[in-house]
mmCIF file of C-alpha atoms in Angstrom:
data_model
loop_
_atom_site.group_PDB
_atom_site.id
_atom_site.type_symbol
_atom_site.label_atom_id
_atom_site.label_comp_id
_atom_site.label_asym_id
_atom_site.label_seq_id
_atom_site.Cartn_x
_atom_site.Cartn_y
_atom_site.Cartn_z
ATOM 1 C CA ASP X 640 -11.608 8.878 -8.904
ATOM 2 C CA GLN X 641 -8.857 6.317 -9.434
ATOM 3 C CA GLN X 642 -5.711 8.374 -9.946
ATOM 4 C CA VAL X 643 -3.506 5.316 -10.290
ATOM 5 C CA LYS X 644 -4.813 2.521 -12.502
ATOM 6 C CA GLN X 645 -3.717 -1.017 -13.052
ATOM 7 C CA ASN X 646 -5.999 -2.258 -15.758
ATOM 8 C CA SER X 647 -4.880 -5.891 -15.719
ATOM 9 C CA PRO X 648 -6.172 -7.666 -12.621
ATOM 10 C CA SER X 649 -4.079 -10.718 -13.367
ATOM 11 C CA LEU X 650 -1.174 -11.942 -15.452
ATOM 12 C CA SER X 651 0.235 -15.413 -16.008
ATOM 13 C CA VAL X 652 3.807 -15.883 -17.222
ATOM 14 C CA GLN X 653 5.997 -18.893 -17.696
ATOM 15 C CA GLU X 654 9.090 -19.278 -15.541
ATOM 16 C CA GLY X 655 12.123 -17.747 -17.215
ATOM 17 C CA ARG X 656 10.093 -15.385 -19.374
ATOM 18 C CA ILE X 657 9.623 -11.655 -18.915
ATOM 19 C CA SER X 658 6.748 -10.322 -16.828
ATOM 20 C CA ILE X 659 5.511 -6.840 -17.699
ATOM 21 C CA LEU X 660 3.141 -5.126 -15.334
ATOM 22 C CA ASN X 661 1.590 -1.850 -16.360
ATOM 23 C CA CYS X 662 0.325 1.186 -14.511
ATOM 24 C CA ASP X 663 -1.239 4.463 -15.630
ATOM 25 C CA TYR X 664 -1.790 7.611 -13.639
ATOM 26 C CA THR X 665 -3.808 10.763 -14.140
ATOM 27 C CA ASN X 666 -2.375 13.226 -11.620
ATOM 28 C CA SER X 667 0.432 15.236 -13.232
ATOM 29 C CA MET X 668 1.620 16.326 -9.775
ATOM 30 C CA PHE X 669 2.913 12.838 -9.025
ATOM 31 C CA ASP X 670 6.690 12.858 -9.125
ATOM 32 C CA TYR X 671 7.675 9.647 -7.382
ATOM 33 C CA PHE X 672 6.506 6.170 -8.283
ATOM 34 C CA LEU X 673 6.848 2.889 -6.465
ATOM 35 C CA TRP X 674 6.070 -0.772 -6.891
ATOM 36 C CA TYR X 675 5.121 -2.944 -3.961
ATOM 37 C CA LYS X 676 4.784 -6.700 -3.863
ATOM 38 C CA LYS X 677 2.268 -8.432 -1.639
ATOM 39 C CA TYR X 678 2.045 -12.064 -0.629
ATOM 40 C CA PRO X 679 -1.155 -13.464 0.944
ATOM 41 C CA ALA X 680 -1.583 -12.660 4.645
ATOM 42 C CA GLU X 681 1.364 -10.263 4.587
ATOM 43 C CA GLY X 682 1.718 -6.533 4.214
ATOM 44 C CA PRO X 683 2.972 -5.000 0.976
ATOM 45 C CA THR X 684 6.752 -4.807 0.712
ATOM 46 C CA PHE X 685 8.630 -2.188 -1.232
ATOM 47 C CA LEU X 686 10.186 -3.439 -4.444
ATOM 48 C CA ILE X 687 11.533 -0.592 -6.537
ATOM 49 C CA SER X 688 10.921 3.091 -7.163
ATOM 50 C CA ILE X 689 11.610 5.779 -9.707
ATOM 51 C CA SER X 690 11.736 9.532 -9.559
ATOM 52 C CA SER X 691 10.106 11.568 -12.292
ATOM 53 C CA ILE X 692 13.493 12.943 -13.329
ATOM 54 C CA LYS X 693 14.439 9.486 -14.578
ATOM 55 C CA ASP X 694 12.921 7.209 -17.168
ATOM 56 C CA LYS X 695 14.419 3.945 -15.982
ATOM 57 C CA ASN X 696 15.581 2.356 -12.767
ATOM 58 C CA GLU X 697 17.026 -1.109 -12.495
ATOM 59 C CA ASP X 698 17.586 -3.387 -9.527
ATOM 60 C CA GLY X 699 18.654 -6.903 -10.355
ATOM 61 C CA ARG X 700 15.850 -8.674 -12.190
ATOM 62 C CA PHE X 701 13.491 -5.734 -11.725
ATOM 63 C CA THR X 702 13.352 -2.667 -13.947
ATOM 64 C CA VAL X 703 10.836 0.137 -13.800
ATOM 65 C CA PHE X 704 10.242 2.349 -16.810
ATOM 66 C CA LEU X 705 8.535 5.717 -16.659
ATOM 67 C CA ASN X 706 6.960 7.546 -19.588
ATOM 68 C CA LYS X 707 5.895 10.894 -18.202
ATOM 69 C CA SER X 708 4.314 12.175 -21.383
ATOM 70 C CA ALA X 709 2.047 9.132 -21.483
ATOM 71 C CA LYS X 710 1.625 9.064 -17.698
ATOM 72 C CA HIS X 711 2.555 5.415 -17.793
ATOM 73 C CA LEU X 712 4.955 3.208 -15.951
ATOM 74 C CA SER X 713 5.784 -0.441 -16.173
ATOM 75 C CA LEU X 714 7.604 -3.025 -14.128
ATOM 76 C CA HIS X 715 9.660 -5.624 -15.950
ATOM 77 C CA ILE X 716 10.757 -8.799 -14.228
ATOM 78 C CA VAL X 717 13.251 -10.889 -16.099
ATOM 79 C CA PRO X 718 13.656 -13.758 -15.781
ATOM 80 C CA SER X 719 10.434 -14.469 -13.906
ATOM 81 C CA GLN X 720 10.614 -16.987 -11.077
ATOM 82 C CA PRO X 721 7.853 -18.895 -9.241
ATOM 83 C CA GLY X 722 8.646 -16.891 -6.086
ATOM 84 C CA ASP X 723 7.614 -13.753 -7.952
ATOM 85 C CA SER X 724 4.001 -14.931 -7.849
ATOM 86 C CA ALA X 725 2.256 -12.244 -5.806
ATOM 87 C CA VAL X 726 0.047 -9.184 -6.155
ATOM 88 C CA TYR X 727 1.934 -6.148 -7.421
ATOM 89 C CA PHE X 728 0.754 -2.673 -6.534
ATOM 90 C CA CYS X 729 1.773 0.457 -8.336
ATOM 91 C CA ALA X 730 1.841 3.603 -6.178
ATOM 92 C CA ALA X 731 2.606 7.277 -6.638
ATOM 93 C CA ASN X 732 3.081 10.354 -4.535
ATOM 94 C CA THR X 733 4.267 13.924 -4.720
ATOM 95 C CA GLY X 734 7.482 13.326 -2.819
ATOM 96 C CA THR X 735 8.783 10.783 -0.358
ATOM 97 C CA ALA X 736 6.733 10.285 2.778
ATOM 98 C CA SER X 737 3.718 12.122 1.415
ATOM 99 C CA LYS X 738 0.663 9.965 1.026
ATOM 100 C CA LEU X 739 0.939 7.092 -1.407
ATOM 101 C CA THR X 740 -1.892 6.596 -3.874
ATOM 102 C CA PHE X 741 -2.160 2.965 -4.899
ATOM 103 C CA GLY X 742 -3.571 1.142 -7.858
ATOM 104 C CA THR X 743 -5.849 -1.858 -7.431
ATOM 105 C CA GLY X 744 -3.076 -4.368 -8.005
ATOM 106 C CA THR X 745 -2.151 -7.028 -10.562
ATOM 107 C CA ARG X 746 -1.914 -10.633 -9.519
ATOM 108 C CA LEU X 747 1.106 -12.239 -11.174
ATOM 109 C CA GLN X 748 1.341 -15.987 -11.437
ATOM 110 C CA VAL X 749 4.587 -17.485 -12.648
ATOM 111 C CA THR X 750 4.065 -21.016 -13.857
ATOM 112 C CA LEU X 751 6.610 -23.788 -14.194
ATOM 113 C CA ASP H 327 15.040 -6.293 12.356
ATOM 114 C CA ALA H 328 12.901 -3.128 12.341
ATOM 115 C CA ARG H 329 9.291 -3.670 11.408
ATOM 116 C CA VAL H 330 5.854 -2.166 11.780
ATOM 117 C CA THR H 331 3.816 -4.134 14.313
ATOM 118 C CA GLN H 332 0.045 -4.305 14.140
ATOM 119 C CA THR H 333 -2.328 -5.819 16.661
ATOM 120 C CA PRO H 334 -4.544 -7.728 16.574
ATOM 121 C CA ARG H 335 -3.808 -9.732 13.426
ATOM 122 C CA HIS H 336 -7.418 -10.890 13.227
ATOM 123 C CA LYS H 337 -10.603 -9.510 14.726
ATOM 124 C CA VAL H 338 -14.147 -10.812 14.453
ATOM 125 C CA THR H 339 -16.784 -8.619 15.991
ATOM 126 C CA GLU H 340 -20.500 -8.082 15.924
ATOM 127 C CA MET H 341 -22.073 -5.177 14.149
ATOM 128 C CA GLY H 342 -22.331 -2.157 16.430
ATOM 129 C CA GLN H 343 -19.306 -3.023 18.536
ATOM 130 C CA GLU H 344 -16.275 -0.794 18.900
ATOM 131 C CA VAL H 345 -13.067 -1.956 17.246
ATOM 132 C CA THR H 346 -9.607 -0.639 18.037
ATOM 133 C CA MET H 347 -6.588 -1.474 15.904
ATOM 134 C CA ARG H 348 -3.080 -0.638 17.071
ATOM 135 C CA CYS H 349 0.156 0.034 15.283
ATOM 136 C CA GLN H 350 3.716 0.432 16.465
ATOM 137 C CA PRO H 351 5.676 2.241 13.754
ATOM 138 C CA ILE H 352 9.358 1.677 13.134
ATOM 139 C CA LEU H 353 11.441 3.627 15.628
ATOM 140 C CA GLY H 354 12.549 6.911 14.113
ATOM 141 C CA HIS H 355 9.851 7.016 11.454
ATOM 142 C CA ASN H 356 7.900 10.256 11.679
ATOM 143 C CA THR H 357 5.145 9.477 9.172
ATOM 144 C CA VAL H 358 2.397 6.937 9.831
ATOM 145 C CA PHE H 359 -0.272 5.829 7.376
ATOM 146 C CA TRP H 360 -3.474 3.828 7.740
ATOM 147 C CA TYR H 361 -4.652 1.989 4.622
ATOM 148 C CA ARG H 362 -7.574 -0.339 4.019
ATOM 149 C CA GLN H 363 -7.472 -3.090 1.437
ATOM 150 C CA THR H 364 -10.688 -4.111 -0.271
ATOM 151 C CA MET H 365 -11.236 -6.209 -3.358
ATOM 152 C CA MET H 366 -12.744 -3.380 -5.354
ATOM 153 C CA GLN H 367 -10.640 -0.409 -4.289
ATOM 154 C CA GLY H 368 -7.257 -1.927 -3.705
ATOM 155 C CA LEU H 369 -5.344 -0.001 -1.032
ATOM 156 C CA GLU H 370 -7.237 3.084 0.105
ATOM 157 C CA LEU H 371 -5.632 5.701 2.314
ATOM 158 C CA LEU H 372 -7.700 6.387 5.402
ATOM 159 C CA ALA H 373 -5.410 8.781 7.285
ATOM 160 C CA TYR H 374 -1.822 9.765 7.779
ATOM 161 C CA PHE H 375 0.219 11.549 10.404
ATOM 162 C CA ARG H 376 3.515 13.341 10.418
ATOM 163 C CA ASN H 377 5.263 13.962 13.725
ATOM 164 C CA ARG H 378 2.019 12.719 15.367
ATOM 165 C CA ALA H 379 -0.076 15.459 13.768
ATOM 166 C CA PRO H 380 -2.876 14.375 11.396
ATOM 167 C CA LEU H 381 -2.160 15.593 7.863
ATOM 168 C CA ASP H 382 -4.959 14.004 5.912
ATOM 169 C CA ASP H 383 -7.917 11.954 7.059
ATOM 170 C CA SER H 384 -10.173 12.686 4.109
ATOM 171 C CA GLY H 385 -10.418 8.996 3.247
ATOM 172 C CA MET H 386 -11.984 8.130 6.557
ATOM 173 C CA PRO H 387 -15.745 8.062 7.307
ATOM 174 C CA LYS H 388 -15.680 10.667 10.057
ATOM 175 C CA ASP H 389 -18.880 9.628 11.719
ATOM 176 C CA ARG H 390 -17.543 6.254 12.785
ATOM 177 C CA PHE H 391 -13.776 6.197 12.276
ATOM 178 C CA SER H 392 -11.113 7.974 14.282
ATOM 179 C CA ALA H 393 -7.322 7.834 14.144
ATOM 180 C CA GLU H 394 -4.890 9.063 16.754
ATOM 181 C CA MET H 395 -1.245 8.956 17.747
ATOM 182 C CA PRO H 396 -1.105 9.157 21.529
ATOM 183 C CA ASP H 397 2.681 9.028 21.314
ATOM 184 C CA ALA H 398 5.414 8.408 18.760
ATOM 185 C CA THR H 399 5.343 4.654 19.335
ATOM 186 C CA LEU H 400 1.602 4.067 19.003
ATOM 187 C CA ALA H 401 -1.021 4.798 16.384
ATOM 188 C CA THR H 402 -4.640 3.712 16.784
ATOM 189 C CA LEU H 403 -7.553 3.351 14.412
ATOM 190 C CA LYS H 404 -10.953 3.077 16.005
ATOM 191 C CA ILE H 405 -14.308 2.186 14.477
ATOM 192 C CA GLN H 406 -17.432 2.869 16.506
ATOM 193 C CA PRO H 407 -19.953 1.513 15.739
ATOM 194 C CA SER H 408 -18.624 -1.101 13.340
ATOM 195 C CA GLU H 409 -20.636 -2.244 10.328
ATOM 196 C CA PRO H 410 -20.344 -5.296 8.047
ATOM 197 C CA ARG H 411 -19.086 -3.076 5.203
ATOM 198 C CA ASP H 412 -16.042 -2.249 7.350
ATOM 199 C CA SER H 413 -14.815 -5.816 6.899
ATOM 200 C CA ALA H 414 -11.413 -5.546 5.241
ATOM 201 C CA VAL H 415 -7.710 -5.761 5.960
ATOM 202 C CA TYR H 416 -6.363 -2.641 7.615
ATOM 203 C CA PHE H 417 -2.688 -1.821 7.144
ATOM 204 C CA CYS H 418 -0.481 0.551 9.032
ATOM 205 C CA ALA H 419 2.705 1.804 7.400
ATOM 206 C CA SER H 420 5.485 4.113 8.528
ATOM 207 C CA GLY H 421 8.215 6.058 6.803
ATOM 208 C CA THR H 422 10.409 9.133 6.869
ATOM 209 C CA LEU H 423 10.918 12.016 4.482
ATOM 210 C CA ILE H 424 13.608 10.079 2.636
ATOM 211 C CA THR H 425 12.276 6.516 2.598
ATOM 212 C CA GLU H 426 9.459 4.557 1.133
ATOM 213 C CA ALA H 427 6.660 3.377 3.415
ATOM 214 C CA PHE H 428 7.077 0.127 5.326
ATOM 215 C CA PHE H 429 3.914 -1.835 5.972
ATOM 216 C CA GLY H 430 2.803 -3.963 8.870
ATOM 217 C CA GLN H 431 1.187 -7.349 8.376
ATOM 218 C CA GLY H 432 -2.304 -5.938 8.690
ATOM 219 C CA THR H 433 -5.382 -6.521 10.823
ATOM 220 C CA ARG H 434 -8.060 -8.613 9.171
ATOM 221 C CA LEU H 435 -11.384 -7.312 10.439
ATOM 222 C CA THR H 436 -14.624 -9.215 10.042
ATOM 223 C CA VAL H 437 -17.830 -7.571 11.198
ATOM 224 C CA VAL H 438 -20.789 -9.949 11.371
#
């Protein structure tokens, strides 16, 4: 039972354009959502998060949008840079430091 | 530079052998997670601890896997006996009640 779903295994975007990564969830108890970035042979690193009381959180080039009614969140990266090429994991939990439930990841490739 | 330290980084073992993976969480973090990354399932939670007490190990095959925290600076994940299907990257992560989880670099396990 995949409670957090990332339906696009991969995404290719040109440098300078916007990257949009999507994530859906099924558990209505989730109230905190995170995005992690993972490079090969490294552990995932935290990127940005959003609480369910908000619908948008922005940090530099990264913005996360949350649509609670649709149980959907998205990560926007603008402008995309080659160094953004990585696997992006969406995750959710029911409060900080409770267990994180991850999606299967989306591999983003930013091309020149 | 606080980080989660995992050892070993790579392990190749024969089927039936015991495997022990170790994790040193970030000092002051009271929550420790063990995740496994596979191609099909993404990041699966195996177990997590708070203040050294196991909170959830429902993701772990109990007959062969065990997780412990002998003290606040060490978490272990043991597989006995190991099987080829256990081949994966195992991540340890730590956090607190007010932070996101920080991941180690992982242990890549190959069981032949």
